[in-house]
Coordinates of C-alpha atoms and ligand atoms in Angstrom, one line a residue:
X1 CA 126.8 7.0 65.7
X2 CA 126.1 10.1 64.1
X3 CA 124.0 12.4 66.7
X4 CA 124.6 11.2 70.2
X5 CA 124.0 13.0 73.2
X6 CA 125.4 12.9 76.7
X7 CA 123.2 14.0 80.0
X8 CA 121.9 16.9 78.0
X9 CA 120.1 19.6 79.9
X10 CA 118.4 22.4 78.9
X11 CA 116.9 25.9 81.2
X12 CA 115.2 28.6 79.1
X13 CA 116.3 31.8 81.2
X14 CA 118.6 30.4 84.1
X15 CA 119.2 31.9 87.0
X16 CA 115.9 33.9 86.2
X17 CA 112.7 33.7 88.0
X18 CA 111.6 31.8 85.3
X19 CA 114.2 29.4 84.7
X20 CA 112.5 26.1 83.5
X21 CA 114.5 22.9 82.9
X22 CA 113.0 21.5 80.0
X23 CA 115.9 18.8 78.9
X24 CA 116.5 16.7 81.8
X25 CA 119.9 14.9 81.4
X26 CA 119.0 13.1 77.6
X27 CA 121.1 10.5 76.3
X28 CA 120.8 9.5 72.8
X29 CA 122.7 8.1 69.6
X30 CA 120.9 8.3 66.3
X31 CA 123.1 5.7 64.1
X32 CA 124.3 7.6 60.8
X33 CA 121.3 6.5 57.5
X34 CA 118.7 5.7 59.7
X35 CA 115.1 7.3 59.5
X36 CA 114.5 7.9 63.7
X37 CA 110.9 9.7 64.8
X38 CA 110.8 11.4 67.7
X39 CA 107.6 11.3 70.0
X40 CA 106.1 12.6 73.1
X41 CA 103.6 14.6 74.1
X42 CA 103.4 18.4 73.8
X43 CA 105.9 20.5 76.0
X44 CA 107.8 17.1 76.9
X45 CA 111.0 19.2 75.2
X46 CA 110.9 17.9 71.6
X47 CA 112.0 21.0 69.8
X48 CA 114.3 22.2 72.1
X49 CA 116.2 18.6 71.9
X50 CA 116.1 19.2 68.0
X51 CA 117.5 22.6 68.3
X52 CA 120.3 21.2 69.9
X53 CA 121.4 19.0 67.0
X54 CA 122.2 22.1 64.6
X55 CA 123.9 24.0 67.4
X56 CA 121.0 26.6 67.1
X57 CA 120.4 25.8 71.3
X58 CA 123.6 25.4 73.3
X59 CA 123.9 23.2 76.3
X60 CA 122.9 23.8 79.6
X61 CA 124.8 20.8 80.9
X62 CA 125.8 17.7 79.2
X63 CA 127.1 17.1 75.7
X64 CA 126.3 16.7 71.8
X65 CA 128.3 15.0 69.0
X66 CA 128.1 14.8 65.5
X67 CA 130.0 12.5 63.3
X68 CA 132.3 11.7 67.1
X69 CA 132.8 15.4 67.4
X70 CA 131.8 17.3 70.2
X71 CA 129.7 20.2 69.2
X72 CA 131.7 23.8 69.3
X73 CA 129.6 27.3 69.2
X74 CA 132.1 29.3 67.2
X75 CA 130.8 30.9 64.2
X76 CA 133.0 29.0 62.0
X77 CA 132.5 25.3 63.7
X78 CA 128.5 26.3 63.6
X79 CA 128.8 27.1 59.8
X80 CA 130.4 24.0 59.4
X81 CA 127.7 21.9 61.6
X82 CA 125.1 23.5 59.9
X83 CA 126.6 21.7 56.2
X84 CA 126.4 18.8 57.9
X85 CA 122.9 18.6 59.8
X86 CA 119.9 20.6 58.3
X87 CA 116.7 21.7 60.4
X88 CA 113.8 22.4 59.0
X89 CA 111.5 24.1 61.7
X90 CA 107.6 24.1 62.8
X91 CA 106.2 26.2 60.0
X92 CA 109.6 26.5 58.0
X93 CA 107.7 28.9 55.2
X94 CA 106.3 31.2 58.0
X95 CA 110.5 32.5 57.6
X96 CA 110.3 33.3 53.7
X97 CA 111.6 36.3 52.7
X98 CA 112.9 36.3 49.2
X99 CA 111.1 37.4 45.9
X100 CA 111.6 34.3 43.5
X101 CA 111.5 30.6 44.7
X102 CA 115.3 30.5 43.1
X103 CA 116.8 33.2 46.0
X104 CA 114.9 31.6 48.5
X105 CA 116.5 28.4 47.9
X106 CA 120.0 29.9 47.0
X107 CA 120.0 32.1 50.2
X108 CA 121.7 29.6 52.4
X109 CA 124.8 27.8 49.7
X110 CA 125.2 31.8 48.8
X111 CA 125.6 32.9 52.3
X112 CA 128.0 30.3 52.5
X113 CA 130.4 31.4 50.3
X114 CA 129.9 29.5 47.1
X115 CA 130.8 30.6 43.1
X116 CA 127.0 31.5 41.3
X117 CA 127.3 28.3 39.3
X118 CA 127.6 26.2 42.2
X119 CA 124.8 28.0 43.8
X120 CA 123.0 27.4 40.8
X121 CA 124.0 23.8 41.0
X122 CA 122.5 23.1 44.3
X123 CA 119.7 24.9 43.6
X124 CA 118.7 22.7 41.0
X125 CA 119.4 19.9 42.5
X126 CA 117.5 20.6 45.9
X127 CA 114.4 21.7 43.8
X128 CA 114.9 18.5 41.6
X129 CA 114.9 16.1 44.8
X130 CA 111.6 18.0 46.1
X131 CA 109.7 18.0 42.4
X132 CA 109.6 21.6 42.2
X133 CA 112.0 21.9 39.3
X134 CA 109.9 22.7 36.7
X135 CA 111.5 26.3 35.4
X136 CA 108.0 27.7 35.9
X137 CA 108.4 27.7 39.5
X138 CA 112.2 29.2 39.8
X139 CA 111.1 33.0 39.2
X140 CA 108.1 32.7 41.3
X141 CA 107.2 34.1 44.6
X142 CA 107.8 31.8 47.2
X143 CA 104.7 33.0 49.0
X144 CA 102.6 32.4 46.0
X145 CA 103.2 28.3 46.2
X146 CA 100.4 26.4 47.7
X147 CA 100.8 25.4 51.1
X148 CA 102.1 21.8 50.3
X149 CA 104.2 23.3 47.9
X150 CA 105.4 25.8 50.0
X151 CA 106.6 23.4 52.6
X152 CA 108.4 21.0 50.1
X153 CA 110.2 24.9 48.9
X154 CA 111.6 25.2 52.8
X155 CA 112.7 22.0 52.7
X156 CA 114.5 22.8 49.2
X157 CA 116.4 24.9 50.7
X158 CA 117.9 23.3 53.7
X159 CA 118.6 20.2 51.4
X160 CA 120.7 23.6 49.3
X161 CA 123.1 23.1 52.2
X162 CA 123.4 19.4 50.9
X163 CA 123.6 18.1 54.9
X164 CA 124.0 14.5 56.1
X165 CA 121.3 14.4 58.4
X166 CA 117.8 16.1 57.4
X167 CA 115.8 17.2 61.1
X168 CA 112.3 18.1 60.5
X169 CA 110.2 19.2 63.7
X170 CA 106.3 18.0 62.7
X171 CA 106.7 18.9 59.1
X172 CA 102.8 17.8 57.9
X173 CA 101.5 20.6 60.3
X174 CA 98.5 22.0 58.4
X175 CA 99.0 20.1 55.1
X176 CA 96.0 18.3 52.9
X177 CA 96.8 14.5 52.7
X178 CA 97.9 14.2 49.2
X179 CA 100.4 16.9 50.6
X180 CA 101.1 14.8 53.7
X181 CA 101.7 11.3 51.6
X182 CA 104.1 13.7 49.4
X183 CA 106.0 14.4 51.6
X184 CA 106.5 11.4 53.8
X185 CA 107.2 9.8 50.2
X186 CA 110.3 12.6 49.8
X187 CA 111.8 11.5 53.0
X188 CA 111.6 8.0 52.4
X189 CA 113.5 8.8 49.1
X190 CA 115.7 11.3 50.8
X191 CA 116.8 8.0 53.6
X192 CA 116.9 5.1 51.3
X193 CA 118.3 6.9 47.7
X194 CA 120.4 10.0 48.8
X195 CA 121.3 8.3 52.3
X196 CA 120.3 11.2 54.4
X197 CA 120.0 10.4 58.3
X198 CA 116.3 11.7 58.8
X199 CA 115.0 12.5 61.9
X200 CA 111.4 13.7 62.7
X201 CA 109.0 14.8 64.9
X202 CA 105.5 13.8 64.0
X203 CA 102.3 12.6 65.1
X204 CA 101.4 10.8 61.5
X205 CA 102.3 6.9 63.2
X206 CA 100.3 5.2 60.3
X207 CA 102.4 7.2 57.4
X208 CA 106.0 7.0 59.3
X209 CA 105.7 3.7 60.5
X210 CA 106.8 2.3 57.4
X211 CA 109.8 4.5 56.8
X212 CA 111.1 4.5 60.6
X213 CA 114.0 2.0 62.0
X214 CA 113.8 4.0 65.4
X215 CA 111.8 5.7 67.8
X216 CA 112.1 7.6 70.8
X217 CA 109.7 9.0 73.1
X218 CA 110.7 11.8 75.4
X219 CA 108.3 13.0 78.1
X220 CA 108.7 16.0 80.7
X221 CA 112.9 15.8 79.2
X222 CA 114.1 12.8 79.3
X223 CA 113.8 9.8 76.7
X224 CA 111.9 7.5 78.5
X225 CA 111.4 4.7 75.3
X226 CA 113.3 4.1 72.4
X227 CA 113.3 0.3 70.2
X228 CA 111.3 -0.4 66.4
X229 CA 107.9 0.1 65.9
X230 CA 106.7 -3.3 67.2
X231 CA 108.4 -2.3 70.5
X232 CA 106.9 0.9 70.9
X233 CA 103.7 -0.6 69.3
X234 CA 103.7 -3.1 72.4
X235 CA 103.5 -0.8 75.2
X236 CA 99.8 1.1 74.3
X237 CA 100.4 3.2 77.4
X238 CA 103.4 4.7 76.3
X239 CA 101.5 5.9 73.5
X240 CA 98.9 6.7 75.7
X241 CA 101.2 9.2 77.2
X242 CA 101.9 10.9 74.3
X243 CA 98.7 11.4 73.6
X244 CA 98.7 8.8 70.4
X245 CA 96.9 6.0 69.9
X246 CA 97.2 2.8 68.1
X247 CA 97.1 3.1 64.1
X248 CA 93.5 2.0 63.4
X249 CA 95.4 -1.4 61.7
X250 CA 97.6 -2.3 64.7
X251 CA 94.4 -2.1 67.1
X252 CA 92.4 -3.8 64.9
X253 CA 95.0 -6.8 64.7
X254 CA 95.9 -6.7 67.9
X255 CA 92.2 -7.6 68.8
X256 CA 91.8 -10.3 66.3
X257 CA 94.8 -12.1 67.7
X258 CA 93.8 -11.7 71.4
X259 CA 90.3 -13.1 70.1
X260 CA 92.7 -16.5 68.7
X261 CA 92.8 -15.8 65.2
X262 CA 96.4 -16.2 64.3
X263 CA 97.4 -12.8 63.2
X264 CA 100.8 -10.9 63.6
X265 CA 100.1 -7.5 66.4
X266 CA 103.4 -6.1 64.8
X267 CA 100.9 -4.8 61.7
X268 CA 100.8 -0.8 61.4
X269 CA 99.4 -0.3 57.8
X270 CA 95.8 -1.1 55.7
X271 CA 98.3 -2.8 53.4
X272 CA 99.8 -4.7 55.9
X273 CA 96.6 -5.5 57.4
X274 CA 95.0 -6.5 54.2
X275 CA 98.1 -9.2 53.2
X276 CA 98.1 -10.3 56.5
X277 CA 94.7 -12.0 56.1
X278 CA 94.9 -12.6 52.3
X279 CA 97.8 -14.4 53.4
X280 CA 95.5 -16.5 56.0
X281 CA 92.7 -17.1 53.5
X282 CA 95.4 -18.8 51.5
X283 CA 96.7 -20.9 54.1
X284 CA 92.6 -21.9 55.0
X285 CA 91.4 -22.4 51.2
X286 CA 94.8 -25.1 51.2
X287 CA 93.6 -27.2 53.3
Ligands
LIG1 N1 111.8 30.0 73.6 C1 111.3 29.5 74.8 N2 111.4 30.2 75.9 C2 110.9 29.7 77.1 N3 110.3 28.5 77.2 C3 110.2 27.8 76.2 C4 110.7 28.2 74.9 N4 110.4 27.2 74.0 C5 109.8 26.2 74.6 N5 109.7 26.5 76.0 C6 109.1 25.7 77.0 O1 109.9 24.5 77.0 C7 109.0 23.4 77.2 C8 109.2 22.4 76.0 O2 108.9 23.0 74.8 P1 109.2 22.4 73.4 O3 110.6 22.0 73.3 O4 108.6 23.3 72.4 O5 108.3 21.0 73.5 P2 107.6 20.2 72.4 O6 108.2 20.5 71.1 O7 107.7 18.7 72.8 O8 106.1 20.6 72.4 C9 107.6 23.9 77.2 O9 107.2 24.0 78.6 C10 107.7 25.3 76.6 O10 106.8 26.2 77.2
LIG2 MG1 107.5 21.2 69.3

């Protein structure tokens, strides 16, 4: 396992008058290369779990390990985590602050120590895996991107870092569709080319369902779901929970089959859908 978590639990402000508990004793193992989406509904503790993976959050209770470590809070082991597991946060371009699209990128391999051609390097490299590597973009302002552009840029330059596992907390927040289907393409690249654990937060079930091997759904702090999409896709009341429904496909199948026709419920996707029942017309016009 790559991430795994032991009774984890979380209080903003303890010992406060307004200590709340928001993780709730969660116990997890995300196996290293696999693409894992993390649901629930809002406030169930979603971020705050993620924050825990990078060591930016430190226990109240429980344990985390990476790679079969257990997590340490030095500065140095946290510099070291932070290598290894990336985070891109709700709204990662909201935290821009440098003047060209190249220092942006470069802040965080620079920070950590490394010659200018390496930086250079990984620079290149993250903007090439993104598709913002045309030379144009390198000495412009990172504020003057378009929003979709802007978000692949933040992601840039956590992948700077070159990290094992990529953690993205509801990354297509506020992005056009093309932008959304751009970037739900990267991460599909990012898990099955580079062989980067991805794990995400996100409400997009139609887009993510064909990338995912895993889900988990968390309410009020604990994880009270996890299995493949047909698994999750079984129980409409978990969803229901989380405030999600069926994707339009799945609902649509699921229907058809409870009315006899002899169609899969485990569809997610128009695509799907639509060779599902070519598939059937086939199998009809043979006989
Ligand atoms: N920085 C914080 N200080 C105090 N309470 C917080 C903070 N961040 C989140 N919370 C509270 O923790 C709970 C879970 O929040 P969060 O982890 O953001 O959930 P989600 O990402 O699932 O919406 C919510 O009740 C929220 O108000
Ligand atoms: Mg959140």
């Amino acid at each position: 396992m790559f991430i795994r978590t032991e009774d984890l639990t979380y209080t903003y402000f303890p010992g406060t008058p307004f200590a709340v508990e928001v993780l709730r004793g969660v116990n997890l193992s995300i196996a290293r290369g696999s693409f894992t989406v993390l649901l629930g509904p809002s406030g169930s503790g979603k971020s705050t779990l993620l924050q825990h993976f990078n060591g930016l959050l430190q226990p109240s209770g429980g344990r985390v390990y990476v790679d079969g470590e257990p997590l340490g809070y030095s500065r140095r082991e946290l510099l070291q985590l932070r290598q290894k597991v990336g985070l891109v946060f709700q709204e990662p371009e909201s935290q821009f602050f440098a003047e060209t699209l190249f220092d942006e990128v470069a802040f965080a391999p620079r920070n950590f120590g490394l010659s200018p051609a390496a930086v250079d390097k990984r620079v290149q490299r993250a903007l090439q895996l993104v598709g913002l590597d045309d030379a144009a973009f390198l000495a412009k302002s990172p504020f003057r991107l378009s929003a979709g552009q802007q978000r692949l840029a933040a992601i840039a330059s956590v992948l700077a870092m070159q990290p094992q596992a990529l953690i993205l907390d509801e990354p297509t927040a506020g992005l056009d569709q093309a932008a959304q289907d751009r970037l739900f393409a990267l991460l599909q690249e990012l898990n099955r080319e580079q062989g980067i654990t991805v794990i995400v937060v996100t409400h997009r079930l139609e887009q993510v369902v064909p990338l995912a091997h895993h889900f988990l759904v968390m309410v009020e702090g604990r994880i009270i779901m996890e299995g493949s999409a047909a698994e999750i896709f079984s129980r409409p009341d978990v969803l229901e929970r989380c405030g999600l429904a069926l994707p339009p496909a799945t609902r649509l199948m699921q229907e058809l089959a409870a009315a006899g026709l002899p169609f899969s419920t485990a569809i997610f996707s128009l695509e799907e859908a639509r060779a599902e029942i070519n598939a059937w017309r086939e199998r009809r016009a043979q006989r």
